[in-house]
Amino acid sequence: MSSTTPIPLPPFRNEPFTDFSSAENKRAMRQALDRIRVELGRTYDLIIGGSDLQTSATFQSLNPANPSEVVGIHYQATTREAGHAVEAAQLAFATWRKTSAADRAALLLRAASLIRQRHLEFCAWLVLEVGKNWGEADADVGECIDFLEFYAREALRLDAATPPIQYPGERNLLRYLPLGVGAVIPPWNFPLAIMAGMTAASIVCGNTVVLKPSPDAPTIAAHFLSLMEEAGLPDGVINLIQGGPEVGRAIVEHPQVRFIAFTGSRKVGLEIHERAAQIQPNQHFLKRTILELGGKDAILVDSDCDLDQAVAGVTASAFGFNGQKCSACSRVIVDAAIYDIFCDRIKEAAEALTQGPPADNLQTGPVINPTAKKRVLDYIAIGRNEGRLLTGGAEVDLPGKGYYIAPTVFADVAPTARIAQEEIFGPVLAVIKSHSFEEALAIANNTQYGLTGSIYSHSREKLDRAGEEFHVGNLYFNRKCTGAMVGAHPFGGFNMSGTDSKAGGPDYLTLFTQAKSIAEKLV
Ligand code: NAD
């Protein structure tokens, strides 16, 4: 693989969003959906050490808007393949760690360029495999390109890291070395951006990985890997195994796995944290965990705010992708002076949302699978005893028999209610009344989580105070609490929302490296 990285690279710029109001882009997106429909139901191999591999069992990935449609069939890995994948990654590490940062960055840049060329095909896979509407799918693909472009630049920056203070009589160096083999375990809800982002950050630093995607989004990962191979990925640098918790556990506890990059639920993240801390026979290092977990994100709506903007921001944050974002607003804390009018307006806004198949690009769609549907409906049943149902509160029967639930809003919810404390990960919003700004902040901070938050207010004093006291990893003023942009909004949460790794930020890649100090006595 030859180095093609132009140095210096042009400054990083976020990928522009696609304008789907244009007739031409609409037509192109429909054509992309038609093109990939021909490929639905194909069987995908595991990829270990650059070789395709089949096992004795398969599982299917289904379209959540139409579960009779099989998106992809995947070979199910067992702990045996998990072990082989780690060995292949270990073998590849010997050479990959010595490949120059420029060559590793060049691989990411070639991948970014290929994804850009197939942007709408990737959008189409996201629409059919996880039920994103066109805009949400476009944002996921754009974020994936951003991560590749951003981490390529960051790897070059780290490689040329400023020398440390020079001690008199010595020459002093600080070099950032890769860690070794990593386990990359992404969630299903940003199945391209987060999956590719954690993988790219790992390999651009010289690590090799075993990638185990979510069983709800295996096809997108398989397409990403095939694109990486096309971009020149050497054998064994990314090993793809498919399956659920059993294979996930096997790679987490493997004695040769040096780090685990995980994004997902609090429950699974805590299990990984604990499992990774248990030293296995023949393990010679402490495992590092990079864990980004769930949220119970709040928006504060002050009496002194632009109500139209607040209603629009809360609606987008709560119901965008049906509330299935770690950053989704699930609590809105509203000042008593405007509480009644806000309740009327949010009900109206939720009821105005269109719902239906993501392929037809409606505003809201289905939740991911029957388990998610049951979980959300169970929380709605709890909510009926904990608040006043303003709208929604039921499943919706639409053609295709997808897992649809109406955008649901409960008012008069106590800050300590279960629907105000536990992550629901679906289209359910709790409205909570506050009687002072002080109380609003206390309510906002009163959960185990601390991922995103937002405040709508015209008061500089309140915004500044929220800047100090609203304890979240990503805080926004007068805008929605979803939609973090790579580079501008480094992303990661406090408390039980994770290790605050700040993906897409200037410190992220150091998590995938170990710094070596070299001091030479001058003669
Ligand atoms: P999940 O925790 O159920 O699964 C995440 C991944 O872990 C999947 O690949 C899954 O197969 C794997 N897994 C499951 N059990 C495992 C085990 N015991 N050992 C190892 N791996 C295991 O999460 P999900 O449903 O895919 O995603 C939704 C969750 O992710 C929500 O809680 C959401 O808030 C969170 N999330 C967080 C962020 C963030 O940046 N903080 C971003 C996106 C999603």
PDB file of N, CA, C and O in Angstrom, residues 10-11 29 46 75 144 147 258 261 268 275 285 290 309-310 325 335 340 353-354 396 416 424 428 431 439 476 496 501:
ATOM      1  N   PRO A  10      -5.937  19.636   3.343  1.00  0.00           N
ATOM      2  CA  PRO A  10      -6.789  20.816   3.553  1.00  0.00           C
ATOM      3  C   PRO A  10      -7.452  20.724   4.925  1.00  0.00           C
ATOM      4  O   PRO A  10      -7.642  19.622   5.443  1.00  0.00           O
ATOM      5  N   PRO A  11      -7.812  21.851   5.535  1.00  0.00           N
ATOM      6  CA  PRO A  11      -8.431  21.791   6.871  1.00  0.00           C
ATOM      7  C   PRO A  11      -9.702  20.941   6.857  1.00  0.00           C
ATOM      8  O   PRO A  11     -10.380  20.850   5.828  1.00  0.00           O
ATOM      9  N   MET A  29     -32.160   9.344  -4.636  1.00  0.00           N
ATOM     10  CA  MET A  29     -32.329   8.504  -3.433  1.00  0.00           C
ATOM     11  C   MET A  29     -33.260   7.323  -3.735  1.00  0.00           C
ATOM     12  O   MET A  29     -33.002   6.191  -3.326  1.00  0.00           O
ATOM     13  N   LEU A  46     -18.280 -14.058   7.356  1.00  0.00           N
ATOM     14  CA  LEU A  46     -17.417 -13.400   8.343  1.00  0.00           C
ATOM     15  C   LEU A  46     -16.089 -13.143   7.632  1.00  0.00           C
ATOM     16  O   LEU A  46     -15.771 -13.821   6.643  1.00  0.00           O
ATOM     17  N   TYR A  75     -23.546 -15.198   8.724  1.00  0.00           N
ATOM     18  CA  TYR A  75     -23.057 -16.338   9.492  1.00  0.00           C
ATOM     19  C   TYR A  75     -22.834 -15.895  10.924  1.00  0.00           C
ATOM     20  O   TYR A  75     -22.307 -14.809  11.191  1.00  0.00           O
ATOM     21  N   CYS A 144     -20.009   9.482   9.340  1.00  0.00           N
ATOM     22  CA  CYS A 144     -19.009   8.440   9.076  1.00  0.00           C
ATOM     23  C   CYS A 144     -17.848   9.031   8.264  1.00  0.00           C
ATOM     24  O   CYS A 144     -16.668   8.842   8.607  1.00  0.00           O
ATOM     25  N   PHE A 147     -15.779  11.279  10.496  1.00  0.00           N
ATOM     26  CA  PHE A 147     -14.859  10.566  11.395  1.00  0.00           C
ATOM     27  C   PHE A 147     -13.604  10.120  10.634  1.00  0.00           C
ATOM     28  O   PHE A 147     -12.482  10.262  11.125  1.00  0.00           O
ATOM     29  N   ARG A 258      -6.341  -5.968  24.110  1.00  0.00           N
ATOM     30  CA  ARG A 258      -5.716  -4.936  24.944  1.00  0.00           C
ATOM     31  C   ARG A 258      -6.688  -3.820  25.304  1.00  0.00           C
ATOM     32  O   ARG A 258      -6.554  -3.155  26.312  1.00  0.00           O
ATOM     33  N   ALA A 261     -13.386  -0.838  22.696  1.00  0.00           N
ATOM     34  CA  ALA A 261     -14.103   0.395  22.358  1.00  0.00           C
ATOM     35  C   ALA A 261     -15.566  -0.001  22.199  1.00  0.00           C
ATOM     36  O   ALA A 261     -15.922  -0.731  21.262  1.00  0.00           O
ATOM     37  N   VAL A 268     -24.930  -3.156  29.443  1.00  0.00           N
ATOM     38  CA  VAL A 268     -23.864  -3.928  28.794  1.00  0.00           C
ATOM     39  C   VAL A 268     -22.508  -3.263  29.047  1.00  0.00           C
ATOM     40  O   VAL A 268     -21.508  -3.940  29.313  1.00  0.00           O
ATOM     41  N   ARG A 275     -15.962  -7.098  33.377  1.00  0.00           N
ATOM     42  CA  ARG A 275     -15.313  -8.263  32.766  1.00  0.00           C
ATOM     43  C   ARG A 275     -13.877  -7.930  32.334  1.00  0.00           C
ATOM     44  O   ARG A 275     -12.962  -8.731  32.488  1.00  0.00           O
ATOM     45  N   PHE A 285      -1.304  -7.336  30.572  1.00  0.00           N
ATOM     46  CA  PHE A 285      -1.535  -5.886  30.628  1.00  0.00           C
ATOM     47  C   PHE A 285      -2.895  -5.623  31.263  1.00  0.00           C
ATOM     48  O   PHE A 285      -3.706  -6.541  31.413  1.00  0.00           O
ATOM     49  N   ILE A 290     -13.054   1.966  26.646  1.00  0.00           N
ATOM     50  CA  ILE A 290     -13.560   3.261  26.175  1.00  0.00           C
ATOM     51  C   ILE A 290     -15.061   3.016  26.011  1.00  0.00           C
ATOM     52  O   ILE A 290     -15.481   2.320  25.083  1.00  0.00           O
ATOM     53  N   GLN A 309     -39.097  28.273  18.831  1.00  0.00           N
ATOM     54  CA  GLN A 309     -37.840  27.541  18.676  1.00  0.00           C
ATOM     55  C   GLN A 309     -37.729  26.414  19.691  1.00  0.00           C
ATOM     56  O   GLN A 309     -37.244  25.332  19.383  1.00  0.00           O
ATOM     57  N   ALA A 310     -38.173  26.668  20.912  1.00  0.00           N
ATOM     58  CA  ALA A 310     -38.091  25.641  21.956  1.00  0.00           C
ATOM     59  C   ALA A 310     -38.958  24.434  21.584  1.00  0.00           C
ATOM     60  O   ALA A 310     -38.511  23.283  21.679  1.00  0.00           O
ATOM     61  N   LYS A 325     -31.903   7.753  20.024  1.00  0.00           N
ATOM     62  CA  LYS A 325     -30.550   8.306  20.027  1.00  0.00           C
ATOM     63  C   LYS A 325     -30.145   8.426  21.485  1.00  0.00           C
ATOM     64  O   LYS A 325     -30.983   8.763  22.332  1.00  0.00           O
ATOM     65  N   ASP A 335     -40.575  25.932  32.733  1.00  0.00           N
ATOM     66  CA  ASP A 335     -40.898  26.918  33.760  1.00  0.00           C
ATOM     67  C   ASP A 335     -42.420  27.033  33.929  1.00  0.00           C
ATOM     68  O   ASP A 335     -43.161  27.080  32.926  1.00  0.00           O
ATOM     69  N   ASP A 340     -48.379  25.577  30.797  1.00  0.00           N
ATOM     70  CA  ASP A 340     -49.622  25.151  30.130  1.00  0.00           C
ATOM     71  C   ASP A 340     -49.549  25.385  28.627  1.00  0.00           C
ATOM     72  O   ASP A 340     -49.923  24.506  27.842  1.00  0.00           O
ATOM     73  N   LEU A 353     -46.576  15.301  13.478  1.00  0.00           N
ATOM     74  CA  LEU A 353     -45.513  14.514  12.842  1.00  0.00           C
ATOM     75  C   LEU A 353     -46.120  13.409  11.977  1.00  0.00           C
ATOM     76  O   LEU A 353     -47.069  12.739  12.395  1.00  0.00           O
ATOM     77  N   THR A 354     -45.550  13.217  10.793  1.00  0.00           N
ATOM     78  CA  THR A 354     -46.027  12.124   9.942  1.00  0.00           C
ATOM     79  C   THR A 354     -45.264  10.863  10.305  1.00  0.00           C
ATOM     80  O   THR A 354     -44.107  10.910  10.711  1.00  0.00           O
ATOM     81  N   VAL A 396     -48.969   1.699  16.565  1.00  0.00           N
ATOM     82  CA  VAL A 396     -49.689   2.160  15.380  1.00  0.00           C
ATOM     83  C   VAL A 396     -49.581   1.076  14.315  1.00  0.00           C
ATOM     84  O   VAL A 396     -48.492   0.583  14.041  1.00  0.00           O
ATOM     85  N   THR A 416     -38.731  12.298  39.926  1.00  0.00           N
ATOM     86  CA  THR A 416     -38.223  11.002  40.381  1.00  0.00           C
ATOM     87  C   THR A 416     -38.976   9.825  39.761  1.00  0.00           C
ATOM     88  O   THR A 416     -38.673   8.670  40.061  1.00  0.00           O
ATOM     89  N   ILE A 424     -35.483   5.111  28.075  1.00  0.00           N
ATOM     90  CA  ILE A 424     -36.546   4.352  27.393  1.00  0.00           C
ATOM     91  C   ILE A 424     -36.099   3.994  25.981  1.00  0.00           C
ATOM     92  O   ILE A 424     -36.374   2.927  25.473  1.00  0.00           O
ATOM     93  N   VAL A 428     -40.834   8.606  23.593  1.00  0.00           N
ATOM     94  CA  VAL A 428     -41.613   8.939  24.794  1.00  0.00           C
ATOM     95  C   VAL A 428     -40.943  10.125  25.498  1.00  0.00           C
ATOM     96  O   VAL A 428     -39.771  10.061  25.847  1.00  0.00           O
ATOM     97  N   VAL A 431     -42.842  15.563  30.422  1.00  0.00           N
ATOM     98  CA  VAL A 431     -42.805  17.004  30.681  1.00  0.00           C
ATOM     99  C   VAL A 431     -42.871  17.211  32.194  1.00  0.00           C
ATOM    100  O   VAL A 431     -43.755  16.668  32.871  1.00  0.00           O
ATOM    101  N   GLU A 439     -34.385  25.190  40.612  1.00  0.00           N
ATOM    102  CA  GLU A 439     -35.036  23.877  40.670  1.00  0.00           C
ATOM    103  C   GLU A 439     -34.888  23.142  39.330  1.00  0.00           C
ATOM    104  O   GLU A 439     -34.643  21.933  39.301  1.00  0.00           O
ATOM    105  N   TYR A 476     -25.956  22.317  25.042  1.00  0.00           N
ATOM    106  CA  TYR A 476     -26.300  23.206  23.925  1.00  0.00           C
ATOM    107  C   TYR A 476     -27.176  24.345  24.436  1.00  0.00           C
ATOM    108  O   TYR A 476     -28.010  24.143  25.326  1.00  0.00           O
ATOM    109  N   MET A 496     -22.967   7.914  34.541  1.00  0.00           N
ATOM    110  CA  MET A 496     -23.226   6.592  33.952  1.00  0.00           C
ATOM    111  C   MET A 496     -23.409   6.669  32.430  1.00  0.00           C
ATOM    112  O   MET A 496     -23.764   5.674  31.804  1.00  0.00           O
ATOM    113  N   SER A 501     -15.313   9.923  26.483  1.00  0.00           N
ATOM    114  CA  SER A 501     -14.152   9.778  25.592  1.00  0.00           C
ATOM    115  C   SER A 501     -14.066  10.865  24.535  1.00  0.00           C
ATOM    116  O   SER A 501     -13.034  11.036  23.910  1.00  0.00           O
TER     117      SER A 501
END
